[in-house]
PDB file of C-alpha atoms in Angstrom:
ATOM      1  CA  MET A  25     210.930 -77.535  56.939  1.00  0.00           C
ATOM      2  CA  ASN A  26     208.604 -74.535  57.215  1.00  0.00           C
ATOM      3  CA  GLU A  27     209.117 -74.418  60.989  1.00  0.00           C
ATOM      4  CA  LEU A  28     212.882 -74.641  60.505  1.00  0.00           C
ATOM      5  CA  LEU A  29     212.811 -71.652  58.143  1.00  0.00           C
ATOM      6  CA  LYS A  30     210.670 -69.668  60.593  1.00  0.00           C
ATOM      7  CA  SER A  31     213.013 -70.517  63.461  1.00  0.00           C
ATOM      8  CA  THR A  32     216.100 -69.582  61.396  1.00  0.00           C
ATOM      9  CA  TYR A  33     214.449 -66.316  60.361  1.00  0.00           C
ATOM     10  CA  ARG A  34     213.581 -65.404  63.975  1.00  0.00           C
ATOM     11  CA  ILE A  35     217.137 -66.153  65.127  1.00  0.00           C
ATOM     12  CA  SER A  36     218.615 -64.066  62.282  1.00  0.00           C
ATOM     13  CA  ILE A  37     216.332 -61.131  63.177  1.00  0.00           C
ATOM     14  CA  ILE A  38     217.433 -61.359  66.840  1.00  0.00           C
ATOM     15  CA  GLU A  39     221.076 -61.405  65.687  1.00  0.00           C
ATOM     16  CA  SER A  40     220.579 -58.239  63.609  1.00  0.00           C
ATOM     17  CA  VAL A  41     218.850 -56.432  66.488  1.00  0.00           C
ATOM     18  CA  PHE A  42     221.647 -57.570  68.839  1.00  0.00           C
ATOM     19  CA  PHE A  43     224.299 -56.127  66.528  1.00  0.00           C
ATOM     20  CA  ILE A  44     222.352 -52.866  66.217  1.00  0.00           C
ATOM     21  CA  ALA A  45     222.420 -52.634  70.022  1.00  0.00           C
ATOM     22  CA  ILE A  46     226.161 -53.405  70.069  1.00  0.00           C
ATOM     23  CA  GLY A  47     226.743 -50.701  67.458  1.00  0.00           C
ATOM     24  CA  ALA A  48     224.746 -48.189  69.507  1.00  0.00           C
ATOM     25  CA  LEU A  49     226.785 -48.999  72.625  1.00  0.00           C
ATOM     26  CA  LEU A  50     230.035 -48.645  70.705  1.00  0.00           C
ATOM     27  CA  PHE A  51     228.947 -45.246  69.408  1.00  0.00           C
ATOM     28  CA  LEU A  52     227.486 -43.853  72.655  1.00  0.00           C
ATOM     29  CA  ASN A  53     230.107 -45.136  75.088  1.00  0.00           C
ATOM     30  CA  PRO A  54     233.165 -46.323  73.125  1.00  0.00           C
ATOM     31  CA  GLY A  55     235.698 -46.150  75.948  1.00  0.00           C
ATOM     32  CA  GLY A  56     233.521 -47.857  78.535  1.00  0.00           C
ATOM     33  CA  PHE A  57     232.356 -50.523  76.100  1.00  0.00           C
ATOM     34  CA  VAL A  58     235.878 -51.417  74.983  1.00  0.00           C
ATOM     35  CA  GLU A  59     237.072 -51.680  78.588  1.00  0.00           C
ATOM     36  CA  ILE A  60     234.120 -53.865  79.604  1.00  0.00           C
ATOM     37  CA  VAL A  61     234.722 -56.187  76.641  1.00  0.00           C
ATOM     38  CA  SER A  62     238.423 -56.333  77.493  1.00  0.00           C
ATOM     39  CA  TYR A  63     237.726 -57.180  81.144  1.00  0.00           C
ATOM     40  CA  LEU A  64     235.196 -59.850  80.167  1.00  0.00           C
ATOM     41  CA  ILE A  65     237.489 -61.512  77.618  1.00  0.00           C
ATOM     42  CA  GLY A  66     240.447 -61.184  79.994  1.00  0.00           C
ATOM     43  CA  THR A  67     238.511 -62.762  82.867  1.00  0.00           C
ATOM     44  CA  PHE A  68     237.286 -65.595  80.636  1.00  0.00           C
ATOM     45  CA  ALA A  69     240.795 -66.282  79.290  1.00  0.00           C
ATOM     46  CA  LEU A  70     242.299 -66.137  82.775  1.00  0.00           C
ATOM     47  CA  THR A  71     239.678 -68.497  84.212  1.00  0.00           C
ATOM     48  CA  TYR A  72     239.974 -70.954  81.335  1.00  0.00           C
ATOM     49  CA  GLY A  73     243.759 -70.782  81.549  1.00  0.00           C
ATOM     50  CA  ILE A  74     243.765 -71.639  85.271  1.00  0.00           C
ATOM     51  CA  ILE A  75     241.326 -74.514  84.606  1.00  0.00           C
ATOM     52  CA  ASN A  76     243.710 -75.930  81.978  1.00  0.00           C
ATOM     53  CA  ILE A  77     246.671 -75.649  84.349  1.00  0.00           C
ATOM     54  CA  PHE A  78     244.678 -77.607  86.961  1.00  0.00           C
ATOM     55  CA  LYS A  79     243.862 -80.184  84.260  1.00  0.00           C
ATOM     56  CA  TYR A  80     247.592 -80.603  83.677  1.00  0.00           C
ATOM     57  CA  VAL A  81     248.316 -80.974  87.418  1.00  0.00           C
ATOM     58  CA  ARG A  82     245.630 -83.663  87.782  1.00  0.00           C
ATOM     59  CA  ASN A  83     246.556 -85.574  84.613  1.00  0.00           C
ATOM     60  CA  ARG A  84     250.350 -85.297  84.344  1.00  0.00           C
ATOM     61  CA  GLU A  85     250.732 -88.961  83.384  1.00  0.00           C
ATOM     62  CA  ILE A  86     248.591 -88.529  80.248  1.00  0.00           C
ATOM     63  CA  SER A  87     250.516 -87.581  77.093  1.00  0.00           C
ATOM     64  CA  LEU A  88     247.948 -84.893  76.256  1.00  0.00           C
ATOM     65  CA  ALA A  89     248.546 -83.160  79.605  1.00  0.00           C
ATOM     66  CA  LYS A  90     251.361 -80.969  78.241  1.00  0.00           C
ATOM     67  CA  PHE A  91     248.881 -79.453  75.818  1.00  0.00           C
ATOM     68  CA  PHE A  92     246.713 -78.371  78.770  1.00  0.00           C
ATOM     69  CA  LEU A  93     249.758 -76.792  80.438  1.00  0.00           C
ATOM     70  CA  VAL A  94     250.814 -74.825  77.338  1.00  0.00           C
ATOM     71  CA  LEU A  95     247.245 -73.713  76.624  1.00  0.00           C
ATOM     72  CA  GLY A  96     246.739 -72.799  80.283  1.00  0.00           C
ATOM     73  CA  ILE A  97     249.895 -70.657  80.435  1.00  0.00           C
ATOM     74  CA  ILE A  98     249.046 -68.848  77.176  1.00  0.00           C
ATOM     75  CA  LEU A  99     245.442 -68.140  78.211  1.00  0.00           C
ATOM     76  CA  THR A 100     246.416 -67.071  81.730  1.00  0.00           C
ATOM     77  CA  ALA A 101     249.046 -64.674  80.361  1.00  0.00           C
ATOM     78  CA  ALA A 102     246.620 -63.318  77.737  1.00  0.00           C
ATOM     79  CA  GLY A 103     243.875 -62.890  80.349  1.00  0.00           C
ATOM     80  CA  LEU A 104     246.148 -60.997  82.741  1.00  0.00           C
ATOM     81  CA  PHE A 105     247.413 -58.829  79.878  1.00  0.00           C
ATOM     82  CA  LEU A 106     243.877 -57.844  78.822  1.00  0.00           C
ATOM     83  CA  ILE A 107     242.806 -57.101  82.401  1.00  0.00           C
ATOM     84  CA  ILE A 108     245.896 -54.934  82.992  1.00  0.00           C
ATOM     85  CA  ASN A 109     245.656 -53.282  79.538  1.00  0.00           C
ATOM     86  CA  PRO A 110     241.915 -52.888  78.837  1.00  0.00           C
ATOM     87  CA  THR A 111     242.523 -50.464  75.959  1.00  0.00           C
ATOM     88  CA  PHE A 112     244.500 -53.030  73.929  1.00  0.00           C
ATOM     89  CA  ILE A 113     241.378 -54.580  72.413  1.00  0.00           C
ATOM     90  CA  GLY A 114     240.272 -51.132  71.267  1.00  0.00           C
ATOM     91  CA  ALA A 115     243.513 -50.863  69.314  1.00  0.00           C
ATOM     92  CA  ILE A 116     242.973 -54.142  67.416  1.00  0.00           C
ATOM     93  CA  ILE A 117     239.187 -53.866  66.941  1.00  0.00           C
ATOM     94  CA  PRO A 118     239.487 -51.964  63.612  1.00  0.00           C
ATOM     95  CA  SER A 119     241.662 -54.697  62.067  1.00  0.00           C
ATOM     96  CA  VAL A 120     239.458 -57.546  63.345  1.00  0.00           C
ATOM     97  CA  ILE A 121     236.234 -55.852  62.218  1.00  0.00           C
ATOM     98  CA  GLY A 122     237.919 -54.947  58.925  1.00  0.00           C
ATOM     99  CA  VAL A 123     238.749 -58.585  58.165  1.00  0.00           C
ATOM    100  CA  CYS A 124     235.200 -59.674  59.115  1.00  0.00           C
ATOM    101  CA  LEU A 125     233.628 -57.006  56.886  1.00  0.00           C
ATOM    102  CA  ILE A 126     235.902 -57.892  53.949  1.00  0.00           C
ATOM    103  CA  MET A 127     234.922 -61.562  54.221  1.00  0.00           C
ATOM    104  CA  ASN A 128     231.232 -60.654  54.497  1.00  0.00           C
ATOM    105  CA  GLY A 129     231.432 -58.235  51.567  1.00  0.00           C
ATOM    106  CA  ILE A 130     233.083 -60.894  49.368  1.00  0.00           C
ATOM    107  CA  GLU A 131     230.438 -63.413  50.445  1.00  0.00           C
ATOM    108  CA  LYS A 132     227.624 -60.988  49.527  1.00  0.00           C
ATOM    109  CA  LEU A 133     229.139 -60.324  46.109  1.00  0.00           C
ATOM    110  CA  MET A 134     229.604 -64.066  45.481  1.00  0.00           C
ATOM    111  CA  TYR A 135     225.912 -64.716  46.206  1.00  0.00           C
ATOM    112  CA  LEU A 136     224.911 -62.224  43.504  1.00  0.00           C
ATOM    113  CA  LYS A 137     225.559 -64.772  40.752  1.00  0.00           C
ATOM    114  CA  TYR A 138     222.558 -66.723  42.063  1.00  0.00           C
ATOM    115  CA  VAL A 139     220.233 -63.729  41.629  1.00  0.00           C
ATOM    116  CA  GLN A 140     218.451 -64.205  38.311  1.00  0.00           C
ATOM    117  CA  GLU A 141     217.125 -60.681  37.719  1.00  0.00           C
ATOM    118  CA  LYS A 142     220.238 -58.500  37.331  1.00  0.00           C
ATOM    119  CA  ASN A 143     218.258 -55.250  37.281  1.00  0.00           C
ATOM    120  CA  SER A 144     215.971 -56.076  40.197  1.00  0.00           C
ATOM    121  CA  GLU A 145     215.876 -53.879  43.297  1.00  0.00           C
ATOM    122  CA  ALA A 146     217.066 -56.759  45.500  1.00  0.00           C
ATOM    123  CA  TYR A 147     220.094 -57.296  43.226  1.00  0.00           C
ATOM    124  CA  ILE A 148     221.058 -53.611  43.288  1.00  0.00           C
ATOM    125  CA  ILE A 149     220.676 -53.372  47.095  1.00  0.00           C
ATOM    126  CA  SER A 150     222.813 -56.493  47.598  1.00  0.00           C
ATOM    127  CA  LEU A 151     225.427 -55.234  45.128  1.00  0.00           C
ATOM    128  CA  VAL A 152     225.683 -51.789  46.768  1.00  0.00           C
ATOM    129  CA  SER A 153     225.736 -53.176  50.322  1.00  0.00           C
ATOM    130  CA  GLY A 154     228.387 -55.755  49.354  1.00  0.00           C
ATOM    131  CA  ILE A 155     230.655 -53.113  47.789  1.00  0.00           C
ATOM    132  CA  VAL A 156     230.159 -50.673  50.705  1.00  0.00           C
ATOM    133  CA  VAL A 157     230.927 -53.374  53.297  1.00  0.00           C
ATOM    134  CA  LEU A 158     234.015 -54.457  51.323  1.00  0.00           C
ATOM    135  CA  ILE A 159     235.371 -50.887  50.978  1.00  0.00           C
ATOM    136  CA  VAL A 160     234.784 -50.097  54.659  1.00  0.00           C
ATOM    137  CA  GLY A 161     236.474 -53.371  55.665  1.00  0.00           C
ATOM    138  CA  ILE A 162     239.550 -52.619  53.522  1.00  0.00           C
ATOM    139  CA  TYR A 163     239.712 -49.074  54.888  1.00  0.00           C
ATOM    140  CA  LEU A 164     239.565 -50.259  58.514  1.00  0.00           C
ATOM    141  CA  LEU A 165     242.197 -52.937  57.880  1.00  0.00           C
ATOM    142  CA  PHE A 166     244.761 -50.777  56.103  1.00  0.00           C
ATOM    143  CA  ASN A 167     244.029 -47.302  57.514  1.00  0.00           C
ATOM    144  CA  PRO A 168     243.473 -47.612  61.268  1.00  0.00           C
ATOM    145  CA  LEU A 169     242.767 -44.209  62.779  1.00  0.00           C
ATOM    146  CA  ALA A 170     244.939 -42.873  65.598  1.00  0.00           C
ATOM    147  CA  SER A 171     242.220 -42.507  68.190  1.00  0.00           C
ATOM    148  CA  THR A 172     240.755 -45.752  69.508  1.00  0.00           C
ATOM    149  CA  LEU A 173     237.612 -43.970  70.707  1.00  0.00           C
ATOM    150  CA  ILE A 174     236.946 -42.413  67.295  1.00  0.00           C
ATOM    151  CA  VAL A 175     237.590 -45.737  65.580  1.00  0.00           C
ATOM    152  CA  THR A 176     235.233 -47.472  67.985  1.00  0.00           C
ATOM    153  CA  GLN A 177     232.499 -44.899  67.340  1.00  0.00           C
ATOM    154  CA  ILE A 178     232.968 -45.265  63.581  1.00  0.00           C
ATOM    155  CA  ILE A 179     232.768 -49.038  63.966  1.00  0.00           C
ATOM    156  CA  GLY A 180     229.578 -48.562  65.999  1.00  0.00           C
ATOM    157  CA  VAL A 181     227.999 -46.551  63.181  1.00  0.00           C
ATOM    158  CA  ILE A 182     229.187 -49.091  60.578  1.00  0.00           C
ATOM    159  CA  ILE A 183     227.733 -51.978  62.572  1.00  0.00           C
ATOM    160  CA  ILE A 184     224.415 -50.135  62.979  1.00  0.00           C
ATOM    161  CA  VAL A 185     224.184 -49.285  59.249  1.00  0.00           C
ATOM    162  CA  TYR A 186     225.248 -52.778  58.190  1.00  0.00           C
ATOM    163  CA  SER A 187     222.853 -54.468  60.637  1.00  0.00           C
ATOM    164  CA  VAL A 188     219.925 -52.297  59.524  1.00  0.00           C
ATOM    165  CA  MET A 189     220.693 -53.092  55.868  1.00  0.00           C
ATOM    166  CA  ASP A 190     220.997 -56.770  56.755  1.00  0.00           C
ATOM    167  CA  LEU A 191     217.667 -56.615  58.610  1.00  0.00           C
ATOM    168  CA  ILE A 192     215.977 -55.049  55.567  1.00  0.00           C
ATOM    169  CA  GLU A 193     217.465 -57.745  53.308  1.00  0.00           C
ATOM    170  CA  LYS A 194     216.202 -60.511  55.616  1.00  0.00           C
ATOM    171  CA  MET A 195     212.692 -59.029  55.649  1.00  0.00           C
ATOM    172  CA  ARG A 196     212.711 -58.691  51.870  1.00  0.00           C
ATOM    173  CA  PHE A 197     213.939 -62.288  51.534  1.00  0.00           C
ATOM    174  CA  LYS A 198     211.110 -63.457  53.806  1.00  0.00           C
ATOM    175  CA  GLY A 199     208.629 -61.673  51.532  1.00  0.00           C
ATOM    176  CA  PHE A 200     210.233 -63.322  48.496  1.00  0.00           C
ATOM    177  CA  VAL A 201     209.982 -66.787  50.105  1.00  0.00           C
ATOM    178  CA  LYS A 202     206.312 -66.159  51.004  1.00  0.00           C
ATOM    179  CA  GLY A 203     205.611 -65.167  47.403  1.00  0.00           C
ATOM    180  CA  VAL A 204     207.279 -68.329  46.061  1.00  0.00           C
ATOM    181  CA  LYS A 205     205.388 -70.476  48.590  1.00  0.00           C
ATOM    182  CA  LYS A 206     202.044 -68.919  47.563  1.00  0.00           C
ATOM    183  CA  GLN A 207     202.815 -69.565  43.914  1.00  0.00           C
ATOM    184  CA  ILE A 208     203.747 -73.202  44.622  1.00  0.00           C
ATOM    185  CA  ASP A 209     200.567 -73.712  46.693  1.00  0.00           C
ATOM    186  CA  LYS A 210     198.519 -72.155  43.876  1.00  0.00           C
ATOM    187  CA  ASN A 211     200.115 -74.460  41.273  1.00  0.00           C
ATOM    188  CA  ILE A 212     199.536 -77.518  43.488  1.00  0.00           C
ATOM    189  CA  LYS A 213     195.867 -76.532  43.901  1.00  0.00           C
ATOM    190  CA  ILE A 214     195.451 -76.177  40.141  1.00  0.00           C
ATOM    191  CA  VAL A 215     197.026 -79.621  39.572  1.00  0.00           C
ATOM    192  CA  ASP A 216     194.811 -81.191  42.256  1.00  0.00           C
ATOM    193  CA  GLU A 217     191.690 -79.688  40.686  1.00  0.00           C
ATOM    194  CA  LYS A 218     192.634 -81.221  37.332  1.00  0.00           C
TER     195      LYS A 218
END
């Protein structure tokens, strides 16, 4: 169990660092980053779409084959669209990120009921970060800015700030878990001595 927690913690730290890097790229090179992402997603969709069309051709007699054809056509069309229009993703990024941040903000606020000490520093940090993430998410969803590049840079900054706050929370949680573990070990030792 201890090894599982350590492994989960390491993975979560890597995730936070990864998102900090993504945020930095979005801020420093918004146009280039959006186009690269669009080309990558477009290429993946196009490739997967063609594969599904081939699946249909090879398995026409199977009843499920029509599903492969429909999926293949949709993905191929979507892939071509994204490759031809690489700025499209930049236009929808604010809404997508907004929805994700709203969900995460709600999740953070829901977890607060499990925090026993209402006036503790950890509680206040979680409360503030949850509200900030929620407000930013709502703003991005309902007030998309005109310029895709500006929006992308703002998103980059938001991701960096959020990821840094998340990283701090994870480190604080690790310290909390260590403290609990030490206390449990101490209690077990006292019981054993008796």
